[in-house]
Amino acid sequence: MSETVYKAHLIARHAESNLWLARYMERIENLARLLDVTNTFARDADDTRNWLSILRINGDLEEFYKRHPEANQANVGHFYLLDAGNSSSVQTAIAAARENARTLRALISTEMWLQINVFYSHIRGLSAADLTPDHFTPVCAMLKEGTQAHTGITEGTFYRDQAWHFYMMGRYLERADQTTRLLDTRFHALAPRIAAADEEINAGQWNTILRAAAGYHAYRREHPNGYKAREVAGFLLGNGSFPRSVGLNLQQIEWHLTELRSRYNLRGASAALERLDQLTATLTQESLARVVEQRLSPFLDWLQREIGGLHGDIVEGFTTHPNLIGG
Amino acid sequence: MSLPIGSQIQSSSQSAQSQTASGLSTTSHAHGVLQGYDPARLFCEMLRPGQPPHPSLTLLMSRLAALPIESLRRRSADAERDLLERGITFTVYSDATAIDRILPFDLIPRVITPPEWQQIETGVIQRVRALNMFLYDIYHDRKILADGIVPRELVLGNAGYCQAMVGFDVPFNTYVHVCGTDIVRDETGAFRVLEDNARTPSGVAYVVENRHMTLRVMPDLIAGLRVRGVDEYGLRLHNAMAEIAPAGVLNPQVVVLSPGIFNSAYFEHVFLAREMGIPLVEGRDLTVEDGRVWMRTTAGLAPVHTIYRRIGDDFLDPDVFNPDSMLGVRGLIEAWRRGTVAIANAVGTGVADDKAVYAYMPRIIRYYLSEEPILPNVDTRICSEPDALAYTLEHLHELVVKPVAESGGYGLLIGPHATKAELAEFREKLKRDPSNYISQPTLKLSVSPTLCEDGVRPRHVDLRPFAVTGRDTWVLPGGLTRVALREGSLVVNSSQGGGSKDTWVLE
């Protein structure tokens, strides 16, 4: 395949909108997975603790308790599925995704826009009747299917010029971020009991984590002998084949940044690439093994901040520099 | 824009003729969805009394007549859902909520025959030429004012007249790059221009989208018929925008400048950017440095050579116009005056599509081109002239009176529909500020078969063809047909119960 020379410019503001469009759509999928898995697999004795963990992942405990007295399926469901005033609900996410898609309407494919627009009205149409126990899983399935349809349509129709690269980086940033949060909350949730060792976490809880990340079966295939904290963490953080591992997502971002530099002659990638270098060095098997020997939580906090920083580097690098090009 | 109402007075010969024609039609199409369709004395765009038959039109009518009404209704519902899902919508804001509304699509096309199109096309080109020559003149030598053809005060004192344009030259002396000419047809079938839209006319996206909709929901209606295509618009517009770019630029960068996603016409801005393959920008994406316009891209600041703007003059440049505007670009007008960037439409065209100046258009055409208007005006009285005011006050109950500064069909009086109290109230308004009004006779507008609740019924239509001008003028075959969906209504505005139709120019 010959190297295409891309001449069309991308408006800086549109680059950022692409990042956000992908992030919000990905966020809906992650939230739906989490709610579904919690509803289905985490119905052990400590129901409240399981619903609380979703609130922890999103840093929403305070907001939640302002509105609801108790963390249970009905209240957490309402908070995340129906509450348009909650900035981390699917209602907010789909509205933001649609607004970004609207901004990008001249750039994204018409099929992408159409699907988001229809998906938006489905989500806007959700009501309390959809949250009863017998409806909860179908609603989560609808959300997952909607976002997966989006992902598939994007794969098949989005022209792969600059805009697509930014879109893809948004998706990978969000996946990496969500996976660290998922892992972090479990360690946090169980912190009092595992002061000595993370190993104590029982099989049921690892199940839940892996299922929420759509990694349960892949993990079993890789580690048929059971769960070890080191191995689960290594899988979610560093596995090079698992679509939601932090390492794989960072690696994809690196590829996109390199493409933007080599094929489009863009000079804004330096800071992001530098940060990625440092980040990926911590995600090798050896390095992860050392981290897991100690407490994982501080490392996950650091990782989350770095992923946020990476988003910032990309925005800063590609949307704010003032050099004049061409004439 | 609004359409005036039909006159109650009808010559006996005309009504006899029309009745014969519609009588013929009901016998030949007395089945299917056209059963009971009766335009009575109105000119029907499909049955076209007194005109020679066109084979495509005959075929279209027999196909239409063969369609069960249930099928039409189902397709109509499909089309409506499709428009909503595709987001072919305009946003209406009320209080804190934003609602996406569709422009209702009527799936029975409005048809234009080759000789009719010939008249419209040449007439529009003639009018655009005259508008551009008028604009050049009033911003340069003002000969037409000196010769007393158009009152000096009407032009120089007009809110649309722009001091910054005086003495400034634009490429090819083209000011109105995109023009939308609103045309109606009276009871005799004669076309008449109702108004010119020379600032930032909208609606062209619907012309193309309506055709696509026909192809999706009425494929069996259009199959094999020779209908002029409408897909060329983006290419033609881009070429015109490239033509007017500063000299010496090999591949000019054209952009569409929009007020942003909250603008009610945002869908059309998206459409235009997509069809031209160029960035859709907002004011904040542009900046002026060293007297040139640049856009903020991922690679840095990239030069911009032509701006197709869809924001009003007042908001373009806070340095020159409204200082509070957040939508525009500081320094844009200065860059334009330096010739480093082209702006379409040019600033200051509002004076030419003013409702009062409109009344002078036939004289303007004769003055510059020494030609008779190919498309006549609706007879218009300018109420600032004492005779016209006296006539208007006397005949208020049979006239349409329009404020010259309003658009969207607001603030007008439709005499025959007004109550005594409304007439009295309007009479006072008119006396207080006569120069704010023009009056026109009420016309019996033509109708086109339209799917309504009680079946296919005659509804009033207008037509807005779009003319693109760079070096030369090109007219998109067809245009936007708007239809007043309410029975007897003449107001086709989308904000007031209007819909639209696909417009077929037959070959």
JSON list of N, CA, C and O in Angstrom, two decimals, chain B residues 133-155:
[
{"chain": "B", "resi": 133, "resn": "MET", "atom": "N", "xyz": [-25.26, 44.31, -10.07]},
{"chain": "B", "resi": 133, "resn": "MET", "atom": "CA", "xyz": [-24.94, 45.60, -10.68]},
{"chain": "B", "resi": 133, "resn": "MET", "atom": "C", "xyz": [-25.46, 46.74, -9.82]},
{"chain": "B", "resi": 133, "resn": "MET", "atom": "O", "xyz": [-24.80, 47.78, -9.68]},
{"chain": "B", "resi": 134, "resn": "PHE", "atom": "N", "xyz": [-26.62, 46.52, -9.24]},
{"chain": "B", "resi": 134, "resn": "PHE", "atom": "CA", "xyz": [-27.18, 47.52, -8.32]},
{"chain": "B", "resi": 134, "resn": "PHE", "atom": "C", "xyz": [-26.24, 47.72, -7.13]},
{"chain": "B", "resi": 134, "resn": "PHE", "atom": "O", "xyz": [-25.92, 48.86, -6.75]},
{"chain": "B", "resi": 135, "resn": "LEU", "atom": "N", "xyz": [-25.78, 46.62, -6.54]},
{"chain": "B", "resi": 135, "resn": "LEU", "atom": "CA", "xyz": [-24.91, 46.71, -5.37]},
{"chain": "B", "resi": 135, "resn": "LEU", "atom": "C", "xyz": [-23.59, 47.40, -5.73]},
{"chain": "B", "resi": 135, "resn": "LEU", "atom": "O", "xyz": [-23.10, 48.26, -4.99]},
{"chain": "B", "resi": 136, "resn": "TYR", "atom": "N", "xyz": [-23.03, 47.02, -6.88]},
{"chain": "B", "resi": 136, "resn": "TYR", "atom": "CA", "xyz": [-21.79, 47.69, -7.30]},
{"chain": "B", "resi": 136, "resn": "TYR", "atom": "C", "xyz": [-22.01, 49.19, -7.41]},
{"chain": "B", "resi": 136, "resn": "TYR", "atom": "O", "xyz": [-21.24, 50.00, -6.90]},
{"chain": "B", "resi": 137, "resn": "ASP", "atom": "N", "xyz": [-23.11, 49.54, -8.04]},
{"chain": "B", "resi": 137, "resn": "ASP", "atom": "CA", "xyz": [-23.41, 50.95, -8.29]},
{"chain": "B", "resi": 137, "resn": "ASP", "atom": "C", "xyz": [-23.60, 51.73, -6.99]},
{"chain": "B", "resi": 137, "resn": "ASP", "atom": "O", "xyz": [-22.99, 52.79, -6.79]},
{"chain": "B", "resi": 138, "resn": "ILE", "atom": "N", "xyz": [-24.40, 51.19, -6.08]},
{"chain": "B", "resi": 138, "resn": "ILE", "atom": "CA", "xyz": [-24.69, 51.98, -4.87]},
{"chain": "B", "resi": 138, "resn": "ILE", "atom": "C", "xyz": [-23.48, 52.06, -3.94]},
{"chain": "B", "resi": 138, "resn": "ILE", "atom": "O", "xyz": [-23.42, 52.93, -3.08]},
{"chain": "B", "resi": 139, "resn": "TYR", "atom": "N", "xyz": [-22.51, 51.17, -4.13]},
{"chain": "B", "resi": 139, "resn": "TYR", "atom": "CA", "xyz": [-21.28, 51.27, -3.33]},
{"chain": "B", "resi": 139, "resn": "TYR", "atom": "C", "xyz": [-20.15, 51.96, -4.10]},
{"chain": "B", "resi": 139, "resn": "TYR", "atom": "O", "xyz": [-19.03, 52.02, -3.63]},
{"chain": "B", "resi": 140, "resn": "HIS", "atom": "N", "xyz": [-20.47, 52.41, -5.33]},
{"chain": "B", "resi": 140, "resn": "HIS", "atom": "CA", "xyz": [-19.46, 53.16, -6.09]},
{"chain": "B", "resi": 140, "resn": "HIS", "atom": "C", "xyz": [-20.05, 54.48, -6.57]},
{"chain": "B", "resi": 140, "resn": "HIS", "atom": "O", "xyz": [-20.11, 55.43, -5.81]},
{"chain": "B", "resi": 141, "resn": "ASP", "atom": "N", "xyz": [-20.51, 54.53, -7.82]},
{"chain": "B", "resi": 141, "resn": "ASP", "atom": "CA", "xyz": [-20.87, 55.82, -8.43]},
{"chain": "B", "resi": 141, "resn": "ASP", "atom": "C", "xyz": [-22.28, 56.31, -8.10]},
{"chain": "B", "resi": 141, "resn": "ASP", "atom": "O", "xyz": [-22.59, 57.48, -8.29]},
{"chain": "B", "resi": 142, "resn": "ARG", "atom": "N", "xyz": [-23.13, 55.41, -7.65]},
{"chain": "B", "resi": 142, "resn": "ARG", "atom": "CA", "xyz": [-24.51, 55.76, -7.28]},
{"chain": "B", "resi": 142, "resn": "ARG", "atom": "C", "xyz": [-25.28, 56.41, -8.42]},
{"chain": "B", "resi": 142, "resn": "ARG", "atom": "O", "xyz": [-26.07, 57.35, -8.23]},
{"chain": "B", "resi": 143, "resn": "LYS", "atom": "N", "xyz": [-25.05, 55.89, -9.62]},
{"chain": "B", "resi": 143, "resn": "LYS", "atom": "CA", "xyz": [-25.71, 56.46, -10.80]},
{"chain": "B", "resi": 143, "resn": "LYS", "atom": "C", "xyz": [-27.22, 56.30, -10.70]},
{"chain": "B", "resi": 143, "resn": "LYS", "atom": "O", "xyz": [-27.97, 57.20, -11.08]},
{"chain": "B", "resi": 144, "resn": "ILE", "atom": "N", "xyz": [-27.64, 55.14, -10.23]},
{"chain": "B", "resi": 144, "resn": "ILE", "atom": "CA", "xyz": [-29.08, 54.87, -10.19]},
{"chain": "B", "resi": 144, "resn": "ILE", "atom": "C", "xyz": [-29.81, 55.83, -9.25]},
{"chain": "B", "resi": 144, "resn": "ILE", "atom": "O", "xyz": [-30.97, 56.15, -9.44]},
{"chain": "B", "resi": 145, "resn": "LEU", "atom": "N", "xyz": [-29.06, 56.32, -8.25]},
{"chain": "B", "resi": 145, "resn": "LEU", "atom": "CA", "xyz": [-29.64, 57.29, -7.33]},
{"chain": "B", "resi": 145, "resn": "LEU", "atom": "C", "xyz": [-29.65, 58.67, -7.99]},
{"chain": "B", "resi": 145, "resn": "LEU", "atom": "O", "xyz": [-30.64, 59.40, -7.93]},
{"chain": "B", "resi": 146, "resn": "ALA", "atom": "N", "xyz": [-28.53, 58.98, -8.65]},
{"chain": "B", "resi": 146, "resn": "ALA", "atom": "CA", "xyz": [-28.42, 60.27, -9.33]},
{"chain": "B", "resi": 146, "resn": "ALA", "atom": "C", "xyz": [-29.49, 60.40, -10.42]},
{"chain": "B", "resi": 146, "resn": "ALA", "atom": "O", "xyz": [-30.05, 61.48, -10.64]},
{"chain": "B", "resi": 147, "resn": "ASP", "atom": "N", "xyz": [-29.78, 59.29, -11.08]},
{"chain": "B", "resi": 147, "resn": "ASP", "atom": "CA", "xyz": [-30.78, 59.32, -12.15]},
{"chain": "B", "resi": 147, "resn": "ASP", "atom": "C", "xyz": [-32.21, 59.24, -11.61]},
{"chain": "B", "resi": 147, "resn": "ASP", "atom": "O", "xyz": [-33.17, 59.18, -12.38]},
{"chain": "B", "resi": 148, "resn": "GLY", "atom": "N", "xyz": [-32.32, 59.15, -10.29]},
{"chain": "B", "resi": 148, "resn": "GLY", "atom": "CA", "xyz": [-33.66, 59.20, -9.68]},
{"chain": "B", "resi": 148, "resn": "GLY", "atom": "C", "xyz": [-34.50, 57.96, -9.89]},
{"chain": "B", "resi": 148, "resn": "GLY", "atom": "O", "xyz": [-35.72, 58.01, -9.77]},
{"chain": "B", "resi": 149, "resn": "ILE", "atom": "N", "xyz": [-33.86, 56.85, -10.21]},
{"chain": "B", "resi": 149, "resn": "ILE", "atom": "CA", "xyz": [-34.62, 55.61, -10.42]},
{"chain": "B", "resi": 149, "resn": "ILE", "atom": "C", "xyz": [-35.06, 55.03, -9.08]},
{"chain": "B", "resi": 149, "resn": "ILE", "atom": "O", "xyz": [-36.19, 54.56, -8.93]},
{"chain": "B", "resi": 150, "resn": "VAL", "atom": "N", "xyz": [-34.15, 55.02, -8.12]},
{"chain": "B", "resi": 150, "resn": "VAL", "atom": "CA", "xyz": [-34.45, 54.55, -6.77]},
{"chain": "B", "resi": 150, "resn": "VAL", "atom": "C", "xyz": [-34.17, 55.72, -5.83]},
{"chain": "B", "resi": 150, "resn": "VAL", "atom": "O", "xyz": [-33.14, 56.39, -5.96]},
{"chain": "B", "resi": 151, "resn": "PRO", "atom": "N", "xyz": [-35.09, 55.98, -4.89]},
{"chain": "B", "resi": 151, "resn": "PRO", "atom": "CA", "xyz": [-34.87, 57.12, -3.99]},
{"chain": "B", "resi": 151, "resn": "PRO", "atom": "C", "xyz": [-33.57, 56.98, -3.20]},
{"chain": "B", "resi": 151, "resn": "PRO", "atom": "O", "xyz": [-33.30, 55.92, -2.63]},
{"chain": "B", "resi": 152, "resn": "ARG", "atom": "N", "xyz": [-32.81, 58.07, -3.18]},
{"chain": "B", "resi": 152, "resn": "ARG", "atom": "CA", "xyz": [-31.53, 58.10, -2.48]},
{"chain": "B", "resi": 152, "resn": "ARG", "atom": "C", "xyz": [-31.67, 57.66, -1.02]},
{"chain": "B", "resi": 152, "resn": "ARG", "atom": "O", "xyz": [-30.91, 56.82, -0.52]},
{"chain": "B", "resi": 153, "resn": "GLU", "atom": "N", "xyz": [-32.69, 58.19, -0.35]},
{"chain": "B", "resi": 153, "resn": "GLU", "atom": "CA", "xyz": [-32.86, 57.93, 1.07]},
{"chain": "B", "resi": 153, "resn": "GLU", "atom": "C", "xyz": [-33.13, 56.44, 1.34]},
{"chain": "B", "resi": 153, "resn": "GLU", "atom": "O", "xyz": [-32.66, 55.87, 2.32]},
{"chain": "B", "resi": 154, "resn": "LEU", "atom": "N", "xyz": [-33.91, 55.84, 0.43]},
{"chain": "B", "resi": 154, "resn": "LEU", "atom": "CA", "xyz": [-34.26, 54.43, 0.59]},
{"chain": "B", "resi": 154, "resn": "LEU", "atom": "C", "xyz": [-33.01, 53.55, 0.63]},
{"chain": "B", "resi": 154, "resn": "LEU", "atom": "O", "xyz": [-32.93, 52.57, 1.37]},
{"chain": "B", "resi": 155, "resn": "VAL", "atom": "N", "xyz": [-31.99, 53.94, -0.15]},
{"chain": "B", "resi": 155, "resn": "VAL", "atom": "CA", "xyz": [-30.77, 53.15, -0.22]},
{"chain": "B", "resi": 155, "resn": "VAL", "atom": "C", "xyz": [-29.78, 53.58, 0.87]},
{"chain": "B", "resi": 155, "resn": "VAL", "atom": "O", "xyz": [-29.35, 52.79, 1.70]}
]
